[in-house]
Short mmCIF file of C-alpha atoms in Angstrom, two decimals:
data_model
loop_
_atom_site.label_atom_id
_atom_site.label_comp_id
_atom_site.label_asym_id
_atom_site.label_seq_id
_atom_site.Cartn_x
_atom_site.Cartn_y
_atom_site.Cartn_z
CA MET A 1 30.43 -31.92 92.89
CA VAL A 2 28.81 -33.95 94.93
CA ASN A 3 31.07 -34.69 98.21
CA ASP A 4 32.81 -37.39 99.95
CA GLY A 5 29.87 -37.59 101.88
CA ALA A 6 27.15 -37.45 100.05
CA TRP A 7 29.10 -40.57 96.87
CA SER A 8 30.24 -43.01 99.02
CA GLY A 9 26.46 -43.10 100.61
CA LEU A 10 25.74 -44.13 97.21
CA GLY A 11 24.86 -47.58 96.03
CA TRP A 12 27.63 -49.62 94.19
CA ARG A 13 25.29 -49.29 90.86
CA ALA A 14 24.85 -45.89 91.32
CA ARG A 15 28.49 -44.67 91.02
CA LEU A 16 28.99 -46.73 88.06
CA THR A 17 26.90 -45.33 86.26
CA ARG A 18 27.00 -41.76 87.90
CA LYS A 19 28.55 -39.53 84.58
CA ARG A 20 32.30 -38.80 85.10
CA GLU A 21 33.69 -35.27 85.60
CA TYR A 22 36.58 -34.18 83.63
CA ASP A 23 39.55 -31.98 84.56
CA GLU A 24 42.94 -30.57 82.86
CA ASP A 25 44.96 -33.70 85.18
CA ASP A 26 43.42 -36.28 82.68
CA VAL A 27 43.87 -34.69 79.07
CA ARG A 28 47.01 -36.82 77.87
CA VAL A 29 49.00 -35.77 74.73
CA ARG A 30 49.94 -38.08 72.54
CA PRO A 31 53.21 -36.72 70.48
CA SER A 32 52.68 -37.02 66.82
CA ARG A 33 55.24 -39.44 64.68
CA SER A 34 56.58 -37.65 62.92
CA SER A 35 57.24 -35.26 65.75
CA ARG A 36 58.98 -37.39 67.85
CA PRO A 37 62.46 -37.03 68.14
CA ARG A 38 64.47 -39.78 65.88
CA THR A 39 68.22 -40.39 66.71
CA ARG A 40 70.87 -39.85 64.26
CA THR A 41 73.08 -43.30 65.29
CA ARG A 42 73.15 -46.01 62.21
CA PRO A 43 74.02 -49.22 63.32
CA LYS A 44 77.66 -50.27 62.44
CA HIS A 45 76.96 -53.82 60.93
CA SER A 46 80.66 -54.22 62.21
CA ASP A 47 81.21 -57.64 61.50
CA ALA A 48 79.90 -57.37 57.33
CA VAL A 49 81.55 -58.74 55.31
CA GLU A 50 82.76 -58.10 51.91
CA GLY A 51 81.76 -58.38 48.50
CA PHE A 52 81.26 -57.91 44.98
CA VAL A 53 78.58 -57.13 42.89
CA VAL A 54 78.18 -60.55 39.81
CA ALA A 55 74.36 -59.98 38.25
CA VAL A 56 72.09 -58.13 39.31
CA ASP A 57 68.12 -59.16 39.08
CA ARG A 58 65.44 -56.96 39.80
CA GLY A 59 66.15 -56.01 43.15
CA ARG A 60 67.61 -58.59 43.85
CA TYR A 61 72.23 -59.49 43.64
CA THR A 62 74.72 -61.46 43.24
CA CYS A 63 77.44 -60.62 44.97
CA HIS A 64 80.82 -63.33 45.45
CA VAL A 65 81.84 -63.34 49.05
CA ALA A 66 85.42 -64.11 49.30
CA GLU A 67 86.47 -65.10 52.36
CA THR A 68 84.01 -68.26 51.83
CA ASP A 69 83.88 -67.59 48.73
CA ALA A 70 80.45 -68.20 49.04
CA VAL A 71 77.26 -66.47 46.35
CA VAL A 72 74.68 -65.82 47.85
CA THR A 73 71.53 -63.63 46.76
CA ALA A 74 70.98 -60.25 48.92
CA MET A 75 68.86 -57.21 48.73
CA ARG A 76 69.00 -53.18 49.63
CA ALA A 77 69.92 -51.86 52.65
CA ARG A 78 66.97 -49.53 53.76
CA GLU A 79 69.58 -46.83 54.89
CA LEU A 80 70.71 -46.75 51.24
CA GLY A 81 69.01 -44.83 49.96
CA ARG A 82 68.30 -44.32 46.29
CA ARG A 83 71.85 -45.53 46.03
CA GLY A 84 72.28 -47.47 43.02
CA VAL A 85 73.49 -51.00 43.16
CA VAL A 86 75.30 -51.94 40.29
CA VAL A 87 78.41 -54.97 38.49
CA GLY A 88 81.48 -54.70 39.95
CA ASP A 89 80.17 -52.43 42.80
CA ASN A 90 82.50 -54.07 45.94
CA VAL A 91 79.68 -53.73 49.04
CA GLN A 92 79.05 -54.84 52.98
CA ILE A 93 77.57 -57.19 53.39
CA VAL A 94 75.20 -58.76 56.86
CA GLY A 95 72.81 -61.74 57.29
CA ASP A 96 72.76 -64.83 56.07
CA VAL A 97 75.89 -64.82 53.79
CA THR A 98 76.54 -69.14 54.46
CA GLY A 99 75.14 -69.07 49.97
CA ARG A 100 72.30 -71.98 51.34
CA PRO A 101 69.51 -71.92 49.05
CA ASP A 102 65.82 -69.47 50.07
CA THR A 103 68.89 -67.19 52.71
CA LEU A 104 68.74 -63.65 51.56
CA ALA A 105 71.28 -61.47 53.01
CA ARG A 106 71.45 -56.82 52.53
CA ILE A 107 73.57 -54.46 51.77
CA VAL A 108 74.01 -51.73 54.43
CA ARG A 109 77.06 -50.78 51.85
CA ILE A 110 79.01 -49.43 48.94
CA ASP A 111 82.06 -48.95 49.11
CA ASP A 112 83.38 -46.06 47.22
CA ARG A 113 83.89 -46.22 43.43
CA SER A 114 87.19 -46.43 41.95
CA SER A 115 85.62 -46.15 38.16
CA MET A 116 82.39 -45.72 36.94
CA LEU A 117 81.97 -46.76 32.99
CA MET A 118 78.47 -44.23 31.40
CA ARG A 119 76.17 -44.46 28.94
CA THR A 120 73.40 -42.43 28.04
CA ALA A 121 70.36 -43.74 26.30
CA ASP A 122 70.27 -41.02 23.58
CA ASP A 123 69.21 -43.75 21.10
CA GLU A 124 66.28 -43.02 23.13
CA GLU A 125 64.61 -39.70 22.80
CA GLY A 126 61.04 -41.18 22.53
CA THR A 127 60.66 -42.87 25.56
CA THR A 128 59.82 -42.00 29.20
CA GLU A 129 63.60 -42.12 29.98
CA GLY A 130 64.97 -39.83 27.30
CA ARG A 131 68.90 -39.05 27.87
CA PHE A 132 69.34 -40.35 30.94
CA GLU A 133 72.99 -41.59 31.66
CA ARG A 134 73.83 -45.36 33.18
CA VAL A 135 76.66 -46.88 35.50
CA VAL A 136 76.86 -49.95 32.59
CA VAL A 137 79.23 -51.49 35.49
CA ALA A 138 81.52 -49.94 38.45
CA ASN A 139 85.63 -50.45 39.30
CA ALA A 140 85.88 -51.63 36.04
CA GLU A 141 90.22 -51.21 35.17
CA GLN A 142 89.58 -52.49 31.19
CA LEU A 143 86.58 -52.09 28.20
CA VAL A 144 87.85 -55.02 25.90
CA ILE A 145 85.78 -53.37 22.87
CA VAL A 146 84.85 -56.30 20.31
CA ASN A 147 84.69 -56.14 16.52
CA SER A 148 84.01 -57.96 13.67
CA LEU A 149 85.62 -57.57 11.43
CA HIS A 150 83.96 -59.69 8.81
CA ASP A 151 79.44 -59.70 8.86
CA PRO A 152 78.78 -57.49 10.86
CA PRO A 153 81.71 -55.50 9.03
CA PRO A 154 84.37 -53.24 11.43
CA ARG A 155 82.46 -50.38 13.46
CA THR A 156 84.11 -46.85 13.61
CA GLY A 157 81.85 -44.90 15.07
CA PHE A 158 81.08 -47.42 17.95
CA ILE A 159 84.67 -47.76 18.76
CA ASP A 160 85.15 -43.75 18.38
CA ARG A 161 82.73 -43.33 21.56
CA CYS A 162 83.48 -46.41 23.46
CA LEU A 163 87.35 -45.27 23.32
CA VAL A 164 85.63 -41.64 24.60
CA ALA A 165 84.03 -43.19 27.51
CA ALA A 166 87.07 -45.11 27.99
CA TYR A 167 89.34 -42.44 28.49
CA ASP A 168 86.46 -40.28 31.15
CA ALA A 169 86.23 -42.47 33.62
CA GLU A 170 89.64 -42.76 33.17
CA ILE A 171 89.08 -47.07 31.65
CA GLU A 172 92.49 -48.52 30.18
CA PRO A 173 90.49 -49.74 26.66
CA LEU A 174 91.32 -53.15 24.76
CA LEU A 175 90.37 -53.29 21.35
CA CYS A 176 89.33 -56.91 20.41
CA LEU A 177 89.10 -58.21 16.45
CA THR A 178 87.29 -61.11 16.11
CA LYS A 179 86.16 -63.44 12.63
CA GLY A 180 90.14 -62.98 12.36
CA ASP A 181 89.54 -65.89 9.48
CA LEU A 182 86.86 -64.00 7.53
CA ALA A 183 88.82 -60.62 7.30
CA GLY A 184 92.63 -58.41 7.63
CA PRO A 185 92.47 -56.06 10.58
CA GLU A 186 94.96 -53.63 8.63
CA ALA A 187 92.22 -51.33 7.75
CA VAL A 188 91.26 -50.86 11.57
CA LEU A 189 94.30 -50.58 13.02
CA ASP A 190 95.39 -47.99 9.88
CA TYR A 191 92.06 -46.28 10.66
CA TYR A 192 93.21 -46.53 15.65
CA SER A 193 97.57 -45.61 13.63
CA GLU A 194 98.16 -43.12 15.75
CA LEU A 195 96.81 -43.79 18.59
CA ASP A 196 99.03 -46.28 20.27
CA LEU A 197 95.50 -48.39 21.31
CA PRO A 198 96.41 -52.12 21.74
CA TYR A 199 94.32 -54.45 20.23
CA VAL A 200 94.00 -58.57 20.63
CA LEU A 201 92.86 -60.73 17.37
CA CYS A 202 90.64 -63.25 17.17
CA ARG A 203 90.16 -66.60 15.04
CA PRO A 204 87.45 -69.24 16.27
CA ASP A 205 90.19 -71.98 15.03
CA ALA A 206 93.45 -70.18 17.46
CA PRO A 207 93.30 -70.41 21.11
CA LEU A 208 93.01 -67.22 23.03
CA ASP A 209 96.05 -66.80 25.07
CA GLU A 210 96.47 -63.22 23.40
CA LEU A 211 93.08 -62.37 25.12
CA VAL A 212 94.16 -64.66 28.40
CA GLU A 213 96.54 -62.58 29.24
CA ALA A 214 95.51 -58.99 28.35
CA LEU A 215 92.88 -59.69 31.42
CA SER A 216 94.47 -61.80 33.71
CA GLY A 217 94.46 -59.62 37.17
CA LYS A 218 92.10 -57.10 35.92
CA LEU A 219 88.33 -56.36 36.60
CA SER A 220 87.54 -56.11 32.18
CA VAL A 221 83.92 -54.99 30.53
CA MET A 222 84.07 -56.53 27.20
CA ILE A 223 81.37 -54.62 25.15
CA GLY A 224 79.97 -55.06 21.85
CA HIS A 225 78.00 -54.45 19.05
CA SER A 226 74.79 -57.39 18.72
CA GLY A 227 75.93 -60.04 16.72
CA VAL A 228 80.25 -60.05 16.81
CA GLY A 229 80.78 -62.71 18.13
CA LYS A 230 81.69 -61.41 22.59
CA SER A 231 79.08 -64.39 23.84
CA SER A 232 81.07 -67.00 21.80
CA LEU A 233 84.66 -65.29 23.34
CA VAL A 234 82.82 -65.50 26.53
CA ASN A 235 82.28 -68.92 25.76
CA ARG A 236 84.96 -70.32 25.37
CA LEU A 237 87.05 -67.47 28.35
CA VAL A 238 84.95 -69.22 31.09
CA PRO A 239 84.01 -72.93 29.87
CA GLY A 240 80.27 -74.23 31.23
CA THR A 241 79.07 -70.09 31.20
CA ASP A 242 76.20 -70.68 27.44
CA ARG A 243 76.44 -67.35 27.47
CA ALA A 244 73.25 -66.84 24.64
CA VAL A 245 74.68 -66.76 21.47
CA GLY A 246 72.73 -65.02 18.27
CA VAL A 247 72.91 -64.73 14.51
CA VAL A 248 73.53 -61.93 12.63
CA SER A 249 70.69 -61.37 10.27
CA ALA A 250 70.15 -60.26 6.40
CA VAL A 251 71.39 -56.71 6.66
CA GLY A 252 74.44 -56.91 8.69
CA LYS A 253 73.00 -57.13 11.84
CA GLY A 254 72.98 -59.20 15.32
CA ARG A 255 69.81 -59.83 17.40
CA HIS A 256 70.83 -58.90 21.74
CA THR A 257 71.36 -62.29 23.35
CA SER A 258 72.35 -61.80 25.82
CA THR A 259 69.72 -59.34 28.22
CA SER A 260 71.27 -58.37 31.92
CA ALA A 261 75.74 -58.87 32.25
CA VAL A 262 77.69 -59.90 34.74
CA ALA A 263 80.05 -61.55 36.32
CA LEU A 264 82.16 -63.91 35.90
CA ARG A 265 85.35 -64.96 36.90
CA LEU A 266 88.59 -67.14 34.16
CA PRO A 267 89.55 -70.53 35.06
CA GLY A 268 92.27 -70.74 37.15
CA ASP A 269 91.09 -67.18 39.62
CA LEU A 270 93.02 -64.85 36.31
CA GLY A 271 91.23 -61.99 37.07
CA TRP A 272 86.91 -60.94 35.94
CA ILE A 273 85.38 -60.39 32.79
CA ILE A 274 81.98 -58.01 32.74
CA ASP A 275 79.60 -60.35 30.08
CA THR A 276 77.13 -56.59 28.88
CA PRO A 277 74.10 -57.33 26.91
CA GLY A 278 75.09 -56.60 23.19
CA ILE A 279 73.46 -52.91 22.37
CA ARG A 280 72.95 -50.94 19.48
CA SER A 281 74.12 -47.74 20.35
CA PHE A 282 76.30 -45.81 23.09
CA GLY A 283 75.70 -42.53 23.81
CA LEU A 284 77.57 -40.10 25.04
CA ALA A 285 75.35 -36.81 26.35
CA HIS A 286 76.72 -37.24 30.14
CA VAL A 287 80.28 -36.64 28.36
CA SER A 288 81.49 -33.04 28.05
CA ALA A 289 83.38 -31.12 24.54
CA ASP A 290 86.54 -31.45 26.08
CA SER A 291 86.00 -34.75 27.63
CA VAL A 292 85.43 -36.26 23.35
CA LEU A 293 88.18 -34.39 22.25
CA HIS A 294 90.41 -35.98 24.80
CA GLY A 295 89.05 -39.47 23.93
CA PHE A 296 90.68 -38.41 20.16
CA PRO A 297 94.06 -38.08 21.54
CA ASP A 298 95.44 -36.73 17.57
CA LEU A 299 93.98 -33.83 17.41
CA VAL A 300 94.04 -32.33 20.26
CA GLU A 301 97.42 -30.82 20.08
CA ALA A 302 96.16 -29.19 17.38
CA SER A 303 93.50 -28.07 19.80
CA THR A 304 95.47 -25.49 20.89
CA ARG A 305 95.80 -23.65 17.25
CA CYS A 306 92.27 -22.49 17.56
CA ALA A 307 91.05 -18.96 18.02
CA PRO A 308 89.56 -19.04 22.19
CA ASN A 309 85.86 -21.23 22.43
CA CYS A 310 85.99 -22.38 18.63
CA ASP A 311 83.79 -24.78 19.35
CA HIS A 312 85.68 -27.20 17.16
CA THR A 313 82.39 -27.75 14.81
CA GLY A 314 84.07 -25.84 11.50
CA ALA A 315 81.14 -23.81 10.89
CA GLY A 316 83.46 -20.66 13.43
CA GLY A 317 85.59 -19.81 11.18
CA GLU A 318 89.90 -21.15 10.90
CA CYS A 319 89.81 -23.79 13.46
CA GLY A 320 93.14 -25.18 14.26
CA LEU A 321 91.78 -28.98 14.08
CA ASP A 322 91.14 -28.55 10.87
CA MET A 323 94.29 -27.39 10.07
CA LEU A 324 96.38 -29.77 11.32
CA VAL A 325 94.27 -32.22 8.45
CA ALA A 326 94.93 -29.80 6.05
CA GLU A 327 98.42 -29.94 6.58
CA GLY A 328 98.48 -33.69 6.58
CA GLY A 329 99.17 -34.34 9.92
CA ALA A 330 95.64 -35.92 10.86
CA ASP A 331 93.34 -38.48 9.05
CA PRO A 332 90.19 -36.59 7.98
CA ARG A 333 87.55 -39.52 8.40
CA ARG A 334 89.39 -39.23 12.11
CA LEU A 335 87.82 -35.59 12.26
CA ALA A 336 84.56 -36.19 11.15
CA SER A 337 83.98 -38.42 12.89
CA PHE A 338 84.32 -36.34 16.71
CA ARG A 339 82.20 -33.66 14.97
CA ARG A 340 79.75 -35.98 13.53
CA LEU A 341 79.93 -37.28 18.23
CA LEU A 342 79.94 -33.82 18.92
CA ALA A 343 76.57 -33.27 16.56
CA SER A 344 75.20 -36.69 18.82
CA LYS A 345 75.97 -35.52 21.74
CA GLU A 346 74.70 -32.27 20.95
CA GLY A 347 71.86 -33.79 19.64
CA THR A 348 71.76 -32.09 16.30
CA HIS A 349 72.14 -35.02 14.24
CA ASP A 350 69.60 -38.12 14.18
CA PRO A 351 69.77 -40.52 17.24
CA GLN A 352 68.99 -43.37 15.54
CA ASP A 353 72.36 -43.52 14.23
CA ALA A 354 74.43 -43.21 17.22
CA GLY A 355 77.00 -45.66 17.30
CA ASN A 356 75.95 -45.77 13.34
CA GLU A 357 78.25 -43.07 12.13
CA ASP A 358 80.64 -45.80 10.31
CA LEU A 359 83.91 -43.93 7.89
CA PRO A 360 84.78 -46.57 4.88
CA LEU A 361 88.17 -47.86 5.22
CA PRO A 362 90.22 -48.69 2.43
#
């Protein structure tokens, strides 16, 4: 190394061009991003306001803010992870919650759900979605099962599936029979006579007072096959909604008109209804066999007469359900429907028949 005297005697040009010698004091080690300590403290968002999710569309969530009666468009905050937000969720929102055009808020929390209505896409086993579970809506208090009495005819298999899903989610069911001007409800009501199932009968030429009374003060979700008149009911319940209305094909099947779930407030602030897209199946692969049985309250008690580990299919010997039917204590059609649902749940029947296990009505 050059001594200080020699170094100081060099000209300024030589000092600039002379090669510098480094030692360990010159080394600066910068930690990698992965080794940086991260704080676990997250923002408390104490300024968040309560919102109610009324629609979901490609990562954007339309929320109603009760405090200001504003309708806000929001996105999901990163800290929510992969937890999904669905129609009916109560959420906490920060950011611009005025609802002005071209503004965007942020959902930072999802409140605990009181209920989750779910279905399994077991009618789509050939797709990449397979038999995945889907949350249809959250926090619903009542499931309105819309079924027409004529064109298309009543779908008892679909009603049974919806009842199982409702009881499993601890949601009160309500049977809504449409097109009462074309056929009477006696056959359907007789089929469910042992269930004490509440129902309303709707006609296009009569007021909907009975249905409105049943919906008042509740968050209700309406579900039904395509073509049963569900969208027409919604348009009558909430004028100005303009939900698309389709027609029934020549083979008695409706075409999908509603394309996404949306929550609508009843006039007079009487309650909320969630209109869901018309579906052709309602998979129950996510429901246990015991829960399926509890969807048939008229058969449950007879299961105490079954042998241990009875699968209730009737293939393993004497089943208490068969005994009940043989004694005239239950409708054999109800037992047949229950076993069809079990077979569907286990994947031992054609998944395209999910919800179409319609039994002949007298």
